Amino acid sequence: MTTTADTTTRVALVKLIDVGKRYGAVIALHDINLEVSAGEVTCVLGDNGAGKSTLIKIIAGLHQPSTGTYEVDGTPVHFSSPREALERGIATVYQDLAVVALMPVWRNFFLGNEVGKGARMDIPGMKKMCKDELLAMGIDLRDVEQPIGTLSGGERQCVAISRAVHFGAKVLILDEPTAALGVKQSGVVLKYIIQARERGLGVIFITHNPHHAYPVGDRFLLLNRGASIGYYEKDQVTRDELTGLMAGGTELEQLSHELESAGGAAAEIGRSLEEDVTELGISHDTPGSDAAAAKTATRQEGPPSP
């Protein structure tokens, strides 16, 4: 496991320092610190509206930050388009995958980046390259001629990941790749995330599921309403603590009290919710919660400033 001390001796592939984003009077992100190194997975966790999409758009070059510094390989950058970010090796795989369901796998693999042979496309060459790249990621398809729409959701995600790696990605941003998948297919995607890490890529894994993030993650950034509520190395936080932080102890406690005060069936649900809060260890009344809060406060400093 890489420690914070190690990160000061090398240059991160991508680094955000006190980054914020405003849309008029709306503050979408506030003072976000993030670091992505080669051969590591950085997980960004948060519920809907936490600011994950805004963060993706900034790193991918779609939007520029309103405040703070965005560095690639130690150099401040100001991308004006995703194409510029891609040229620097930053590739994004969005939830919709940007694939054409009726086209063959190989055609989707090279869509927009076709390989020519004289005046024509090198179809045999592209098929072989597609097959070889998928095999290198551990994906053995029966036939790259089959329409990509016939693949499972996990397989389509893996094709998109392989495509990004083939075209020179050094940093891979994955936008909720397991959100619409079942348990087995989610496991398939997590396996290919690990393979991408082992090939030396820096991976940014956007998710709202700590049970998917913790097994593959090396660092964890938790967002809530555009602000960081924690930035951790893996050895600084357990899966249960990560789950508790994601659940939002204060909000759950308030909700349970409101339901209990309503009486009847709602009160029963409220008491059950309060038990869940206590079980997760995020209740303010739970013994040791002050110590846990102090521990959390020390973790929220983020990566060291240059």
GROMACS .gro file of C-alpha atoms in nm, residues 27-278:
model
  252
   27ILE     CA    1  -2.155   2.614  -0.576
   28ALA     CA    2  -2.125   2.264  -0.728
   29LEU     CA    3  -1.783   2.181  -0.581
   30HIS     CA    4  -1.584   2.339  -0.301
   31ASP     CA    5  -1.213   2.292  -0.214
   32ILE     CA    6  -1.169   1.939  -0.351
   33ASN     CA    7  -0.830   1.766  -0.325
   34LEU     CA    8  -0.766   1.450  -0.524
   35GLU     CA    9  -0.460   1.259  -0.636
   36VAL     CA   10  -0.434   0.976  -0.892
   37SER     CA   11  -0.109   0.784  -0.931
   38ALA     CA   12  -0.001   0.514  -1.174
   39GLY     CA   13  -0.108   0.166  -1.069
   40GLU     CA   14  -0.366   0.291  -0.819
   41VAL     CA   15  -0.744   0.310  -0.799
   42THR     CA   16  -0.893   0.626  -0.648
   43CYS     CA   17  -1.260   0.582  -0.561
   44VAL     CA   18  -1.494   0.884  -0.552
   45LEU     CA   19  -1.806   0.808  -0.351
   46GLY     CA   20  -2.124   1.007  -0.301
   47ASP     CA   21  -2.499   0.996  -0.343
   48ASN     CA   22  -2.693   1.174  -0.618
   49GLY     CA   23  -2.620   1.548  -0.607
   50ALA     CA   24  -2.290   1.501  -0.423
   51GLY     CA   25  -2.087   1.656  -0.707
   52LYS     CA   26  -1.947   1.341  -0.871
   53SER     CA   27  -2.063   1.437  -1.222
   54THR     CA   28  -1.914   1.786  -1.193
   55LEU     CA   29  -1.584   1.637  -1.079
   56ILE     CA   30  -1.580   1.399  -1.377
   57LYS     CA   31  -1.646   1.686  -1.618
   58ILE     CA   32  -1.355   1.887  -1.478
   59ILE     CA   33  -1.104   1.600  -1.492
   60ALA     CA   34  -1.228   1.495  -1.838
   61GLY     CA   35  -1.177   1.848  -1.976
   62LEU     CA   36  -1.544   1.927  -2.039
   63HIS     CA   37  -1.551   2.207  -1.780
   64GLN     CA   38  -1.279   2.418  -1.626
   65PRO     CA   39  -1.258   2.467  -1.247
   66SER     CA   40  -1.363   2.806  -1.112
   67THR     CA   41  -1.098   2.792  -0.837
   68GLY     CA   42  -0.797   2.581  -0.749
   69THR     CA   43  -0.537   2.401  -0.959
   70TYR     CA   44  -0.563   2.101  -1.191
   71GLU     CA   45  -0.230   1.931  -1.262
   72VAL     CA   46  -0.136   1.653  -1.505
   73ASP     CA   47   0.210   1.499  -1.455
   74GLY     CA   48   0.295   1.785  -1.221
   75THR     CA   49   0.206   2.062  -1.469
   76PRO     CA   50  -0.100   2.289  -1.429
   77VAL     CA   51  -0.343   2.245  -1.718
   78HIS     CA   52  -0.647   2.428  -1.855
   79PHE     CA   53  -0.829   2.190  -2.089
   80SER     CA   54  -1.078   2.346  -2.328
   81SER     CA   55  -1.224   2.013  -2.447
   82PRO     CA   56  -1.228   1.640  -2.369
   83ARG     CA   57  -1.015   1.586  -2.680
   84GLU     CA   58  -0.731   1.782  -2.517
   85ALA     CA   59  -0.761   1.569  -2.202
   86LEU     CA   60  -0.759   1.254  -2.415
   87GLU     CA   61  -0.443   1.369  -2.588
   88ARG     CA   62  -0.282   1.385  -2.242
   89GLY     CA   63  -0.395   1.029  -2.169
   90ILE     CA   64  -0.712   1.097  -1.969
   91ALA     CA   65  -1.001   0.882  -2.094
   92THR     CA   66  -1.356   0.868  -1.958
   93VAL     CA   67  -1.594   0.573  -1.981
   94TYR     CA   68  -1.944   0.708  -1.916
   95GLN     CA   69  -2.242   0.505  -1.800
   96ASP     CA   70  -2.402   0.501  -2.146
   97LEU     CA   71  -2.065   0.376  -2.288
   98ALA     CA   72  -2.114   0.562  -2.622
   99VAL     CA   73  -2.156   0.239  -2.817
  100VAL     CA   74  -2.377   0.157  -3.117
  101ALA     CA   75  -2.569  -0.154  -3.013
  102LEU     CA   76  -2.620  -0.298  -3.364
  103MET     CA   77  -2.258  -0.256  -3.474
  104PRO     CA   78  -2.004  -0.539  -3.425
  105VAL     CA   79  -1.772  -0.532  -3.125
  106TRP     CA   80  -1.465  -0.454  -3.338
  107ARG     CA   81  -1.642  -0.166  -3.514
  108ASN     CA   82  -1.738  -0.010  -3.180
  109PHE     CA   83  -1.384  -0.063  -3.055
  110PHE     CA   84  -1.240   0.155  -3.335
  111LEU     CA   85  -1.536   0.393  -3.375
  112GLY     CA   86  -1.391   0.735  -3.461
  113ASN     CA   87  -1.036   0.592  -3.466
  114GLU     CA   88  -1.050   0.363  -3.768
  115VAL     CA   89  -0.723   0.218  -3.902
  116GLY     CA   90  -0.664   0.265  -4.276
  117LYS     CA   91  -0.483   0.052  -4.530
  118GLY     CA   92  -0.437   0.256  -4.843
  119ALA     CA   93  -0.771   0.411  -4.935
  120ARG     CA   94  -0.970   0.156  -4.735
  121MET     CA   95  -1.020   0.056  -4.376
  122ASP     CA   96  -0.796  -0.229  -4.257
  123ILE     CA   97  -1.084  -0.447  -4.140
  124PRO     CA   98  -0.884  -0.770  -4.081
  125GLY     CA   99  -0.620  -0.574  -3.893
  126MET     CA  100  -0.876  -0.398  -3.673
  127LYS     CA  101  -1.050  -0.727  -3.592
  128LYS     CA  102  -0.719  -0.883  -3.487
  129MET     CA  103  -0.616  -0.580  -3.278
  130CYS     CA  104  -0.957  -0.577  -3.110
  131LYS     CA  105  -0.936  -0.949  -3.030
  132ASP     CA  106  -0.577  -0.920  -2.901
  133GLU     CA  107  -0.653  -0.621  -2.680
  134LEU     CA  108  -0.958  -0.788  -2.529
  135LEU     CA  109  -0.754  -1.102  -2.462
  136ALA     CA  110  -0.486  -0.893  -2.291
  137MET     CA  111  -0.756  -0.772  -2.051
  138GLY     CA  112  -0.875  -1.129  -2.000
  139ILE     CA  113  -1.186  -1.100  -2.220
  140ASP     CA  114  -1.221  -1.397  -2.455
  141LEU     CA  115  -1.514  -1.323  -2.687
  142ARG     CA  116  -1.638  -1.594  -2.919
  143ASP     CA  117  -1.656  -1.355  -3.213
  144VAL     CA  118  -1.573  -0.984  -3.241
  145GLU     CA  119  -1.821  -0.975  -3.530
  146GLN     CA  120  -2.117  -1.012  -3.295
  147PRO     CA  121  -2.320  -0.695  -3.230
  148ILE     CA  122  -2.204  -0.529  -2.909
  149GLY     CA  123  -2.568  -0.509  -2.799
  150THR     CA  124  -2.569  -0.889  -2.757
  151LEU     CA  125  -2.304  -0.867  -2.482
  152SER     CA  126  -2.393  -0.843  -2.116
  153GLY     CA  127  -2.366  -0.509  -1.938
  154GLY     CA  128  -2.042  -0.615  -1.771
  155GLU     CA  129  -1.889  -0.728  -2.100
  156ARG     CA  130  -1.980  -0.399  -2.269
  157GLN     CA  131  -1.814  -0.210  -1.983
  158CYS     CA  132  -1.502  -0.420  -2.028
  159VAL     CA  133  -1.491  -0.356  -2.404
  160ALA     CA  134  -1.509   0.019  -2.332
  161ILE     CA  135  -1.227  -0.011  -2.076
  162SER     CA  136  -1.011  -0.209  -2.321
  163ARG     CA  137  -1.077   0.049  -2.594
  164ALA     CA  138  -0.956   0.331  -2.369
  165VAL     CA  139  -0.642   0.137  -2.273
  166HIS     CA  140  -0.564   0.054  -2.637
  167PHE     CA  141  -0.579   0.419  -2.740
  168GLY     CA  142  -0.322   0.525  -2.485
  169ALA     CA  143  -0.512   0.609  -2.168
  170LYS     CA  144  -0.289   0.668  -1.866
  171VAL     CA  145  -0.579   0.776  -1.645
  172LEU     CA  146  -0.913   0.597  -1.675
  173ILE     CA  147  -1.228   0.761  -1.534
  174LEU     CA  148  -1.512   0.512  -1.485
  175ASP     CA  149  -1.854   0.671  -1.429
  176GLU     CA  150  -2.066   0.436  -1.214
  177PRO     CA  151  -1.967   0.127  -1.416
  178THR     CA  152  -2.148  -0.113  -1.181
  179ALA     CA  153  -2.461   0.096  -1.116
  180ALA     CA  154  -2.698  -0.098  -1.345
  181LEU     CA  155  -2.534  -0.440  -1.308
  182GLY     CA  156  -2.614  -0.746  -1.100
  183VAL     CA  157  -2.374  -0.902  -0.849
  184LYS     CA  158  -2.198  -1.133  -1.096
  185GLN     CA  159  -2.153  -0.871  -1.369
  186SER     CA  160  -2.035  -0.616  -1.113
  187GLY     CA  161  -1.768  -0.865  -1.009
  188VAL     CA  162  -1.658  -0.897  -1.372
  189VAL     CA  163  -1.615  -0.519  -1.402
  190LEU     CA  164  -1.426  -0.497  -1.070
  191LYS     CA  165  -1.189  -0.768  -1.197
  192TYR     CA  166  -1.108  -0.561  -1.506
  193ILE     CA  167  -1.056  -0.250  -1.293
  194ILE     CA  168  -0.790  -0.445  -1.103
  195GLN     CA  169  -0.635  -0.556  -1.434
  196ALA     CA  170  -0.620  -0.195  -1.554
  197ARG     CA  171  -0.445  -0.101  -1.230
  198GLU     CA  172  -0.197  -0.388  -1.272
  199ARG     CA  173  -0.116  -0.258  -1.621
  200GLY     CA  174  -0.001   0.067  -1.460
  201LEU     CA  175  -0.304   0.289  -1.524
  202GLY     CA  176  -0.437   0.535  -1.272
  203VAL     CA  177  -0.808   0.461  -1.230
  204ILE     CA  178  -1.077   0.698  -1.098
  205PHE     CA  179  -1.373   0.482  -0.998
  206ILE     CA  180  -1.692   0.686  -0.948
  207THR     CA  181  -1.953   0.499  -0.745
  208HIS     CA  182  -2.216   0.528  -0.474
  209ASN     CA  183  -2.150   0.173  -0.351
  210PRO     CA  184  -1.878   0.135  -0.083
  211HIS     CA  185  -1.902  -0.246  -0.111
  212HIS     CA  186  -1.782  -0.218  -0.472
  213ALA     CA  187  -1.525   0.053  -0.398
  214TYR     CA  188  -1.347  -0.092  -0.096
  215PRO     CA  189  -1.212  -0.420  -0.244
  216VAL     CA  190  -1.043  -0.246  -0.541
  217GLY     CA  191  -0.969   0.103  -0.404
  218ASP     CA  192  -0.635   0.241  -0.284
  219ARG     CA  193  -0.773   0.588  -0.196
  220PHE     CA  194  -1.122   0.709  -0.119
  221LEU     CA  195  -1.272   1.056  -0.163
  222LEU     CA  196  -1.619   1.102  -0.014
  223LEU     CA  197  -1.837   1.385  -0.143
  224ASN     CA  198  -2.152   1.535   0.003
  225ARG     CA  199  -2.324   1.836  -0.155
  226GLY     CA  200  -2.010   1.940  -0.338
  227ALA     CA  201  -1.775   1.923  -0.040
  228SER     CA  202  -1.528   1.659   0.073
  229ILE     CA  203  -1.629   1.475   0.390
  230GLY     CA  204  -1.315   1.263   0.388
  231TYR     CA  205  -1.008   1.167   0.188
  232TYR     CA  206  -0.846   0.841   0.296
  233GLU     CA  207  -0.577   0.590   0.216
  234LYS     CA  208  -0.702   0.231   0.240
  235ASP     CA  209  -0.513   0.163   0.561
  236GLN     CA  210  -0.684   0.462   0.725
  237VAL     CA  211  -1.044   0.344   0.693
  238THR     CA  212  -1.233   0.017   0.720
  239ARG     CA  213  -1.517  -0.089   0.493
  240ASP     CA  214  -1.765  -0.046   0.780
  241GLU     CA  215  -1.639   0.309   0.847
  242LEU     CA  216  -1.665   0.389   0.475
  243THR     CA  217  -2.021   0.256   0.470
  244GLY     CA  218  -2.106   0.458   0.779
  245LEU     CA  219  -1.971   0.780   0.632
  246MET     CA  220  -2.164   0.717   0.310
  247ALA     CA  221  -2.484   0.651   0.504
  248GLY     CA  222  -2.468   0.992   0.670
  249GLY     CA  223  -2.520   0.944   1.042
  250THR     CA  224  -2.667   1.288   1.118
  251GLU     CA  225  -2.925   1.272   0.841
  252LEU     CA  226  -3.031   0.919   0.937
  253GLU     CA  227  -3.064   1.014   1.304
  254GLN     CA  228  -3.279   1.316   1.221
  255LEU     CA  229  -3.498   1.102   0.996
  256SER     CA  230  -3.543   0.835   1.262
  257HIS     CA  231  -3.646   1.097   1.523
  258GLU     CA  232  -3.897   1.252   1.283
  259LEU     CA  233  -4.052   0.913   1.209
  260GLU     CA  234  -4.069   0.820   1.577
  261SER     CA  235  -4.245   1.146   1.664
  262ALA     CA  236  -4.506   1.070   1.396
  263GLY     CA  237  -4.623   0.764   1.592
  264GLY     CA  238  -4.788   0.447   1.464
  265ALA     CA  239  -4.621   0.245   1.189
  266ALA     CA  240  -4.385   0.535   1.111
  267ALA     CA  241  -4.250   0.521   1.468
  268GLU     CA  242  -4.171   0.152   1.424
  269ILE     CA  243  -3.975   0.228   1.107
  270GLY     CA  244  -3.797   0.511   1.290
  271ARG     CA  245  -3.687   0.278   1.572
  272SER     CA  246  -3.561   0.025   1.318
  273LEU     CA  247  -3.366   0.299   1.140
  274GLU     CA  248  -3.214   0.413   1.468
  275GLU     CA  249  -3.094   0.058   1.531
  276ASP     CA  250  -2.928   0.058   1.188
  277VAL     CA  251  -2.751   0.385   1.270
  278THR     CA  252  -2.618   0.240   1.595
   0.00000   0.00000   0.00000
